[in-house]
C-alpha angles and dihedrals in degrees: 000000000000121000092243093054087050095050089047096049092049089054090057093051118099115262090227103085098179113127112164094042089062103037094107101031118133115236092260088059102053118112117256098241092049094050091044084051090054092046099051102031115017102038090051094055090049088051096044102042108014114032092074090071102013109046139081087267097056116117102222111011110236120227092347083280125143125177101170091091129049089226093054093042093055089045095055124196142270089316091058121252110344092200123065100188109234093011118089093164090057096043120104086208091066097044090053097051087043088056088234096149107319109051119216131206084026103208096044134021117229118256119261088254094049089053092045086055095055092039089057098045090052084050090053088056090263097273112207124188095187118119130190125354127337109295109256117170109238089195123067106238091238103042128119088255092057094042085054098061112121094242093055099043117101119269110255120175130147121210110259117234112214117207121243090017114171092142105062118096097181145351095287088059091051093061088044094053090042089056098044091053093049079060096042094241131134129229112263118245121279110273115255114244094265091050093044093049090049092050096047093044091050092043102049106031104017088238133108114239122253120256082245090057092045091054096043090051097046088049096050104097097165120111116271096028094136091048089053095047083051091053099042088052091049089053093054118101089226083073093072096040096055097044093037087064090066101051091044086056084057091047089047089235121185138157089230134011107214109217095020134094117254105253102171131042120225096004088182089080087072091049091050092048091053090054099041094049093049087051091051088058097241118181118253092243094057086038091059098034092051087055092050109042108349083141088066097044124102121246087017108161125215090256092062093058088083088067090079085071084097088082098011095068092058115129117274116209123218111263136150137185095255088067122094109278092233091058091050086049093049094048092052093054090055094054089049089047093053089054092050085049099049086046092055096042093045103041104017104037084231136112111231101178093093096062086070084081112003134073097210129182116265100264120086 
């Protein structure tokens, strides 16, 4: 095993190294980091390498052993318990994946990293947060019942019309006033000029106004002074720089990714594209479509190709041709999974990474 691979695995392991104290804990009492370790590292190995022969779907079930529930995993099979919590060296499961005697999986031995994950899991006491039977959805993902789930129904909301409303200036104000009255509250007094310019400046450009800007705004008695201030702030380069930061967080932008291979030269080009596009006032639809497929859009200029950095800046793990091909494939799968998960979190408000291993219900 290479030093880099070992270091990467150690970083993935739960910080709580206690084993004996957690051997008999129920799923609800398992430390959160150990539960996460099982879900992210152990369960995927079971799904990928074991469930074909050792789950409720196996026809026939091999060796009387099921690994798709916590209860059956602890119970073992025809050869008895396969796990001795806290003792990898005495666990039949570890002997099998090492190919010491029984060879499981029979056709291909697990990678050193995969074996080390299972050894570490057993050493921790084999913490297993699963409850009940195997997770199988009783509802088809695209069924009417699934489409009726609250999170996937089209958003419908009429603008409230509070009675005796002399305060609201637009539809947003009506929502605010409606909720205030629900809680028996009254709107705050209008901000004075000095407070207003500070609020607008910090909100739109992330910077406070200069004393000269404050004095000029306070002295501007002409109609539309507030609108002119907003337009001036929106035209400032600082607007795109300020609001681009929030989007770049979604895109997990960084000038460098310590611990990962450098997959993209000049990542700042994507950062500058985001800032420039926001300052140009691009619509949200265009802003998003450029980042997902600008190379497929007509009339795309060379400068717009930097928009593909949304996916192009994904972390790239270290790998080389001399490594086992199965490890390379697994690493590439992790890189692609990261991109899918970022897409789901950013544009759908859903985490999609769990679908690698779980057959969840249709709800998020």
